[in-house]
Amino acid sequence: MTSGSVILAFLLVLAQSTAMQSVIEIANSGEFSVLNTLLEHTAEPEGELFLQSIFQESRPLTLFFARDAGFSELKASQYLAKLMLPSYRMHLYSLMSYQIADQSMREVLEQPPDQNKPFLTKNLCGANIVIYRETDTTVIVNTANKESPAVMENPIPTSDNAIVVPTDNVMFPNWITMDLYAFMVEHDAYTSISTFTTFSSLLIAGNMDDTVRESTDLTLFAPVNQGLSDELVEDLLERPDALADFLKHHMVSEVFNVRDLTEVQLLHTVLGECVLVNPTEKRGVLIGESQLKGYQLVREGILYKMSDALIPPSWR
């Protein structure tokens, strides 16, 4: 590396650290104390601190900082305290990522109010953010979750690439109002693909749909339709006790984080039996003999999309 390259790299690191320090100072200013606490608890999947990670790359950023009053709903429901728990660190990471766009908003914030041209970008979660001016100082942010628009004020520049925009309320991802059962139903309706309809029907038949709706701190392993054979479904419907045990074996009464699926271990299901978690190179993560196909956060837990049903060991 030439001396010029070394100097350039040093200046880049210095600019990044200066921008991050400016953001930290704004977060510590007093009116963003709740957000500041959440940011301090947020970490990347690899364990690195959230702010350090996002400022490592020289990319434009817009950080939407909600004032303390914007977190009143989360405080009232005690959910704010839950986000601090280790088992909810993916939820916290998702919520914080939702408040940051990897594109500068200077263009829309500096346009005359009479133009009122919508500006489309995405946050770090990949959700669309639509921004348009309403007055000289107010901008409305409309996300995919239309229940959480954020009234914005004039931005606070921190560097050439980063600005902080104070907001009156938090932008919530869709999962903040979603329960496990609702996700399965809405997923199939929204995508027009029958993915969880069989498993959802079994939950209803076993009188456990309300349990899944109302449970807190629950991990649900939901097999896709193709993973539930007609013979198995018919057998379960004829034996209510077996159906109840089968469904309980797909539940863990704690939020088992996707970040924790990196080593071989045993999970204890609600049924009281164990299921083996086995990360593999060729097939990815196996839960029992079923392959993990994806996951979805919900307000009080997490759903894992599974290729096949989990059969209790005692049935074999």
Short mmCIF file of C-alpha atoms in Angstrom, two decimals:
data_model
loop_
_atom_site.label_atom_id
_atom_site.label_comp_id
_atom_site.label_asym_id
_atom_site.label_seq_id
_atom_site.Cartn_x
_atom_site.Cartn_y
_atom_site.Cartn_z
CA MET A 1 0.00 0.00 0.00
CA THR A 2 1.41 3.42 -0.98
CA SER A 3 1.74 6.30 1.47
CA GLY A 4 -1.10 8.06 -0.34
CA SER A 5 -3.35 5.03 0.10
CA VAL A 6 -2.47 4.82 3.79
CA ILE A 7 -3.34 8.49 4.30
CA LEU A 8 -6.61 8.07 2.39
CA ALA A 9 -7.55 5.01 4.45
CA PHE A 10 -6.73 6.89 7.67
CA LEU A 11 -8.86 9.87 6.64
CA LEU A 12 -11.73 7.53 5.75
CA VAL A 13 -11.58 5.83 9.16
CA LEU A 14 -11.34 9.24 10.84
CA ALA A 15 -14.40 10.52 8.96
CA GLN A 16 -16.37 7.41 9.89
CA SER A 17 -15.43 7.65 13.56
CA THR A 18 -16.23 11.38 13.59
CA ALA A 19 -19.67 10.76 12.09
CA MET A 20 -20.38 7.99 14.58
CA GLN A 21 -19.21 10.13 17.48
CA SER A 22 -21.50 12.94 16.32
CA VAL A 23 -24.44 10.52 16.22
CA ILE A 24 -23.59 9.25 19.71
CA GLU A 25 -23.46 12.83 21.02
CA ILE A 26 -26.90 13.55 19.54
CA ALA A 27 -28.28 10.34 21.05
CA ASN A 28 -26.88 11.41 24.43
CA SER A 29 -28.41 14.88 24.23
CA GLY A 30 -31.28 14.00 26.58
CA GLU A 31 -34.34 14.04 24.33
CA PHE A 32 -33.42 10.65 22.83
CA SER A 33 -32.59 8.79 26.05
CA VAL A 34 -34.80 5.77 25.30
CA LEU A 35 -33.42 5.40 21.79
CA ASN A 36 -29.89 5.82 23.13
CA THR A 37 -30.43 2.99 25.61
CA LEU A 38 -31.79 0.73 22.87
CA LEU A 39 -28.86 1.52 20.57
CA GLU A 40 -26.41 0.65 23.33
CA HIS A 41 -28.05 -2.77 23.67
CA THR A 42 -28.25 -3.48 19.93
CA ALA A 43 -25.65 -5.75 18.37
CA GLU A 44 -25.07 -7.21 14.93
CA PRO A 45 -25.65 -10.97 14.45
CA GLU A 46 -21.87 -11.39 14.68
CA GLY A 47 -21.87 -9.62 18.05
CA GLU A 48 -20.41 -6.32 16.88
CA LEU A 49 -21.99 -3.14 18.22
CA PHE A 50 -24.68 -1.84 15.90
CA LEU A 51 -23.48 1.74 15.33
CA GLN A 52 -19.87 0.67 14.85
CA SER A 53 -20.96 -1.78 12.19
CA ILE A 54 -23.11 0.57 10.11
CA PHE A 55 -20.44 3.27 10.08
CA GLN A 56 -17.69 0.90 8.93
CA GLU A 57 -18.74 1.32 5.31
CA SER A 58 -18.52 4.70 3.67
CA ARG A 59 -22.16 4.92 2.65
CA PRO A 60 -24.80 7.61 3.08
CA LEU A 61 -27.08 7.12 6.07
CA THR A 62 -30.18 8.76 7.44
CA LEU A 63 -30.96 7.95 11.05
CA PHE A 64 -34.51 8.60 12.25
CA PHE A 65 -34.25 9.37 15.97
CA ALA A 66 -37.55 9.13 17.83
CA ARG A 67 -37.90 11.28 20.91
CA ASP A 68 -38.72 9.65 24.23
CA ALA A 69 -42.45 10.34 23.89
CA GLY A 70 -42.49 8.23 20.73
CA PHE A 71 -41.78 5.13 22.80
CA SER A 72 -44.77 5.62 25.12
CA GLU A 73 -46.70 2.69 23.62
CA LEU A 74 -43.79 0.30 24.10
CA LYS A 75 -43.28 1.57 27.65
CA ALA A 76 -46.94 1.20 28.59
CA SER A 77 -47.04 -2.40 27.38
CA GLN A 78 -43.78 -3.31 29.16
CA TYR A 79 -42.47 -4.38 25.77
CA LEU A 80 -39.58 -1.94 25.97
CA ALA A 81 -38.10 -3.91 28.87
CA LYS A 82 -38.58 -7.16 26.95
CA LEU A 83 -36.49 -5.82 24.07
CA MET A 84 -33.54 -5.62 26.45
CA LEU A 85 -33.62 -9.36 27.09
CA PRO A 86 -31.02 -11.54 25.32
CA SER A 87 -33.76 -13.70 23.79
CA TYR A 88 -35.24 -10.63 22.07
CA ARG A 89 -32.00 -9.25 20.64
CA MET A 90 -33.08 -10.07 17.07
CA HIS A 91 -36.30 -8.13 17.66
CA LEU A 92 -34.29 -5.16 18.92
CA TYR A 93 -31.88 -5.38 16.00
CA SER A 94 -34.80 -5.41 13.57
CA LEU A 95 -36.50 -2.44 15.26
CA MET A 96 -33.32 -0.34 15.25
CA SER A 97 -32.52 -1.28 11.64
CA TYR A 98 -36.00 -0.08 10.73
CA GLN A 99 -35.06 3.44 11.87
CA ILE A 100 -32.12 3.80 9.47
CA ALA A 101 -32.05 4.32 5.71
CA ASP A 102 -28.88 3.61 3.77
CA GLN A 103 -29.38 6.66 1.58
CA SER A 104 -29.09 10.36 2.31
CA MET A 105 -32.34 12.30 2.56
CA ARG A 106 -30.75 15.64 1.75
CA GLU A 107 -32.34 15.69 -1.69
CA VAL A 108 -35.91 15.54 -0.45
CA LEU A 109 -35.29 17.60 2.68
CA GLU A 110 -33.81 20.45 0.69
CA GLN A 111 -36.45 20.58 -2.04
CA PRO A 112 -38.95 23.49 -1.98
CA PRO A 113 -42.18 22.59 -0.14
CA ASP A 114 -44.31 23.47 -3.15
CA GLN A 115 -42.73 20.65 -5.19
CA ASN A 116 -43.88 17.95 -2.78
CA LYS A 117 -42.27 15.15 -4.79
CA PRO A 118 -42.31 11.77 -3.02
CA PHE A 119 -38.90 10.28 -2.36
CA LEU A 120 -38.60 6.51 -2.18
CA THR A 121 -35.83 4.69 -0.35
CA LYS A 122 -35.41 1.64 1.86
CA ASN A 123 -34.39 1.15 5.45
CA LEU A 124 -31.80 -1.38 6.58
CA CYS A 125 -34.55 -4.01 6.86
CA GLY A 126 -35.36 -3.57 3.17
CA ALA A 127 -38.76 -1.99 3.82
CA ASN A 128 -39.85 0.93 1.64
CA ILE A 129 -39.86 4.44 3.05
CA VAL A 130 -41.77 7.15 1.21
CA ILE A 131 -41.02 10.72 2.23
CA TYR A 132 -42.65 13.94 1.13
CA ARG A 133 -42.67 17.50 2.41
CA GLU A 134 -45.82 18.87 3.99
CA THR A 135 -44.59 22.23 5.27
CA ASP A 136 -41.29 24.04 5.46
CA THR A 137 -40.19 21.97 8.44
CA THR A 138 -42.35 18.84 8.45
CA VAL A 139 -41.86 15.69 6.44
CA ILE A 140 -44.06 12.60 6.63
CA VAL A 141 -42.52 9.15 6.46
CA ASN A 142 -44.86 6.44 5.27
CA THR A 143 -43.62 2.88 5.53
CA ALA A 144 -45.09 -0.48 4.61
CA ASN A 145 -46.72 -0.44 8.03
CA LYS A 146 -49.15 2.43 7.52
CA GLU A 147 -49.98 2.47 11.21
CA SER A 148 -46.61 4.00 12.05
CA PRO A 149 -46.03 7.21 10.08
CA ALA A 150 -43.38 9.43 11.64
CA VAL A 151 -43.56 13.22 11.72
CA MET A 152 -40.08 14.53 11.06
CA GLU A 153 -38.30 17.80 11.79
CA ASN A 154 -35.28 19.50 10.30
CA PRO A 155 -32.29 17.16 10.01
CA ILE A 156 -29.11 17.43 12.03
CA PRO A 157 -26.05 16.90 9.80
CA THR A 158 -23.28 14.80 11.32
CA SER A 159 -21.01 14.40 8.29
CA ASP A 160 -21.09 14.57 4.52
CA ASN A 161 -22.75 11.15 4.38
CA ALA A 162 -24.87 10.95 7.53
CA ILE A 163 -27.74 12.98 8.97
CA VAL A 164 -29.96 12.51 11.99
CA VAL A 165 -33.66 13.33 11.59
CA PRO A 166 -35.65 13.80 14.83
CA THR A 167 -39.11 12.22 14.73
CA ASP A 168 -42.14 12.34 17.00
CA ASN A 169 -42.69 8.60 16.98
CA VAL A 170 -41.06 5.30 16.14
CA MET A 171 -41.45 3.56 12.80
CA PHE A 172 -42.70 0.07 13.64
CA PRO A 173 -42.10 -3.02 11.50
CA ASN A 174 -45.13 -5.17 10.76
CA TRP A 175 -44.16 -7.86 13.23
CA ILE A 176 -44.65 -5.51 16.18
CA THR A 177 -48.43 -6.08 16.00
CA MET A 178 -48.40 -9.67 14.75
CA ASP A 179 -48.84 -12.95 16.62
CA LEU A 180 -47.65 -16.36 15.44
CA TYR A 181 -50.99 -17.61 14.20
CA ALA A 182 -51.80 -14.33 12.45
CA PHE A 183 -48.50 -14.47 10.58
CA MET A 184 -49.25 -17.90 9.13
CA VAL A 185 -52.71 -16.85 7.99
CA GLU A 186 -51.61 -13.47 6.61
CA HIS A 187 -48.55 -14.98 4.93
CA ASP A 188 -50.68 -17.39 2.90
CA ALA A 189 -53.25 -14.71 2.09
CA TYR A 190 -50.67 -12.11 1.07
CA THR A 191 -48.47 -14.39 -1.03
CA SER A 192 -51.37 -16.42 -2.48
CA ILE A 193 -49.25 -19.49 -1.74
CA SER A 194 -50.55 -22.17 0.59
CA THR A 195 -47.62 -22.65 2.94
CA PHE A 196 -48.95 -23.10 6.46
CA THR A 197 -52.63 -23.88 5.83
CA THR A 198 -52.37 -27.53 6.89
CA PHE A 199 -50.49 -26.77 10.10
CA SER A 200 -52.87 -23.88 10.86
CA SER A 201 -55.81 -26.25 10.41
CA LEU A 202 -54.22 -28.73 12.81
CA LEU A 203 -53.84 -25.97 15.41
CA ILE A 204 -57.55 -25.23 15.09
CA ALA A 205 -58.49 -28.92 15.24
CA GLY A 206 -56.36 -29.32 18.35
CA ASN A 207 -57.89 -26.22 19.98
CA MET A 208 -54.44 -24.67 20.18
CA ASP A 209 -54.83 -21.74 17.80
CA ASP A 210 -55.77 -19.41 20.67
CA THR A 211 -52.82 -20.70 22.66
CA VAL A 212 -50.48 -19.74 19.85
CA ARG A 213 -52.20 -16.37 19.43
CA GLU A 214 -51.99 -15.45 23.09
CA SER A 215 -48.69 -17.03 24.13
CA THR A 216 -45.73 -14.90 25.09
CA ASP A 217 -42.10 -15.89 24.63
CA LEU A 218 -42.88 -18.76 22.26
CA THR A 219 -40.87 -20.42 19.51
CA LEU A 220 -43.03 -22.21 16.95
CA PHE A 221 -41.66 -24.70 14.41
CA ALA A 222 -44.20 -24.60 11.59
CA PRO A 223 -43.89 -27.29 8.90
CA VAL A 224 -44.94 -26.32 5.39
CA ASN A 225 -47.83 -28.11 3.72
CA GLN A 226 -45.55 -30.44 1.77
CA GLY A 227 -44.00 -31.60 5.03
CA LEU A 228 -47.30 -32.95 6.37
CA SER A 229 -48.42 -36.09 4.54
CA ASP A 230 -52.11 -36.88 4.13
CA GLU A 231 -51.63 -40.10 6.10
CA LEU A 232 -50.09 -38.26 9.05
CA VAL A 233 -52.80 -35.58 9.06
CA GLU A 234 -55.61 -38.14 8.89
CA ASP A 235 -54.06 -40.15 11.71
CA LEU A 236 -53.69 -37.06 13.93
CA LEU A 237 -57.27 -35.95 13.33
CA GLU A 238 -58.51 -39.37 14.43
CA ARG A 239 -56.49 -39.24 17.67
CA PRO A 240 -57.01 -35.95 19.57
CA ASP A 241 -54.48 -36.80 22.28
CA ALA A 242 -51.81 -37.58 19.71
CA LEU A 243 -52.63 -34.35 17.87
CA ALA A 244 -52.17 -32.33 21.06
CA ASP A 245 -48.80 -33.98 21.72
CA PHE A 246 -47.74 -33.49 18.11
CA LEU A 247 -48.51 -29.76 18.24
CA LYS A 248 -46.78 -29.29 21.60
CA HIS A 249 -43.66 -30.88 20.14
CA HIS A 250 -43.51 -28.00 17.65
CA MET A 251 -43.35 -25.40 20.43
CA VAL A 252 -40.64 -24.18 22.78
CA SER A 253 -41.76 -21.98 25.66
CA GLU A 254 -39.04 -19.39 25.15
CA VAL A 255 -37.81 -17.29 22.25
CA PHE A 256 -35.04 -19.37 20.75
CA ASN A 257 -33.04 -16.96 18.66
CA VAL A 258 -31.90 -17.67 15.13
CA ARG A 259 -28.46 -16.44 16.20
CA ASP A 260 -28.28 -19.36 18.63
CA LEU A 261 -28.64 -21.99 15.90
CA THR A 262 -24.90 -22.26 15.37
CA GLU A 263 -24.02 -25.29 17.47
CA VAL A 264 -25.37 -28.76 18.15
CA GLN A 265 -27.76 -28.72 21.09
CA LEU A 266 -31.00 -30.12 22.46
CA LEU A 267 -34.17 -28.07 22.82
CA HIS A 268 -36.91 -29.04 25.24
CA THR A 269 -40.33 -28.70 23.64
CA VAL A 270 -43.61 -27.95 25.41
CA LEU A 271 -44.37 -31.68 25.14
CA GLY A 272 -41.42 -32.35 27.45
CA GLU A 273 -39.36 -34.20 24.88
CA CYS A 274 -36.17 -33.06 23.19
CA VAL A 275 -35.41 -32.08 19.62
CA LEU A 276 -31.88 -31.91 18.23
CA VAL A 277 -30.54 -28.72 16.64
CA ASN A 278 -27.80 -29.65 14.19
CA PRO A 279 -26.11 -27.03 11.95
CA THR A 280 -24.71 -28.76 8.85
CA GLU A 281 -22.66 -27.56 5.89
CA LYS A 282 -24.72 -29.19 3.15
CA ARG A 283 -28.29 -28.93 4.42
CA GLY A 284 -28.10 -25.91 6.67
CA VAL A 285 -29.69 -26.07 10.11
CA LEU A 286 -31.62 -29.23 10.91
CA ILE A 287 -34.22 -29.31 13.67
CA GLY A 288 -34.66 -33.01 14.27
CA GLU A 289 -34.74 -34.34 10.72
CA SER A 290 -36.45 -31.24 9.36
CA GLN A 291 -34.60 -28.54 7.46
CA LEU A 292 -34.90 -24.90 8.53
CA LYS A 293 -36.26 -22.89 5.58
CA GLY A 294 -36.58 -19.45 7.13
CA TYR A 295 -37.89 -17.54 10.09
CA GLN A 296 -40.21 -14.68 10.99
CA LEU A 297 -40.16 -12.48 14.06
CA VAL A 298 -43.48 -11.71 15.73
CA ARG A 299 -44.16 -9.50 18.72
CA GLU A 300 -43.99 -12.21 21.37
CA GLY A 301 -41.86 -14.84 19.72
CA ILE A 302 -40.44 -16.31 16.55
CA LEU A 303 -41.68 -18.72 13.88
CA TYR A 304 -39.38 -21.12 12.08
CA LYS A 305 -40.46 -22.39 8.69
CA MET A 306 -39.66 -26.12 8.56
CA SER A 307 -39.46 -28.51 5.62
CA ASP A 308 -41.05 -31.40 7.53
CA ALA A 309 -42.98 -32.20 10.68
CA LEU A 310 -41.14 -32.84 13.94
CA ILE A 311 -42.00 -36.32 15.19
CA PRO A 312 -41.70 -36.85 18.97
CA PRO A 313 -38.90 -39.36 19.74
CA SER A 314 -41.28 -41.42 21.91
CA TRP A 315 -43.39 -42.20 18.83
CA ARG A 316 -40.62 -44.19 17.19
#
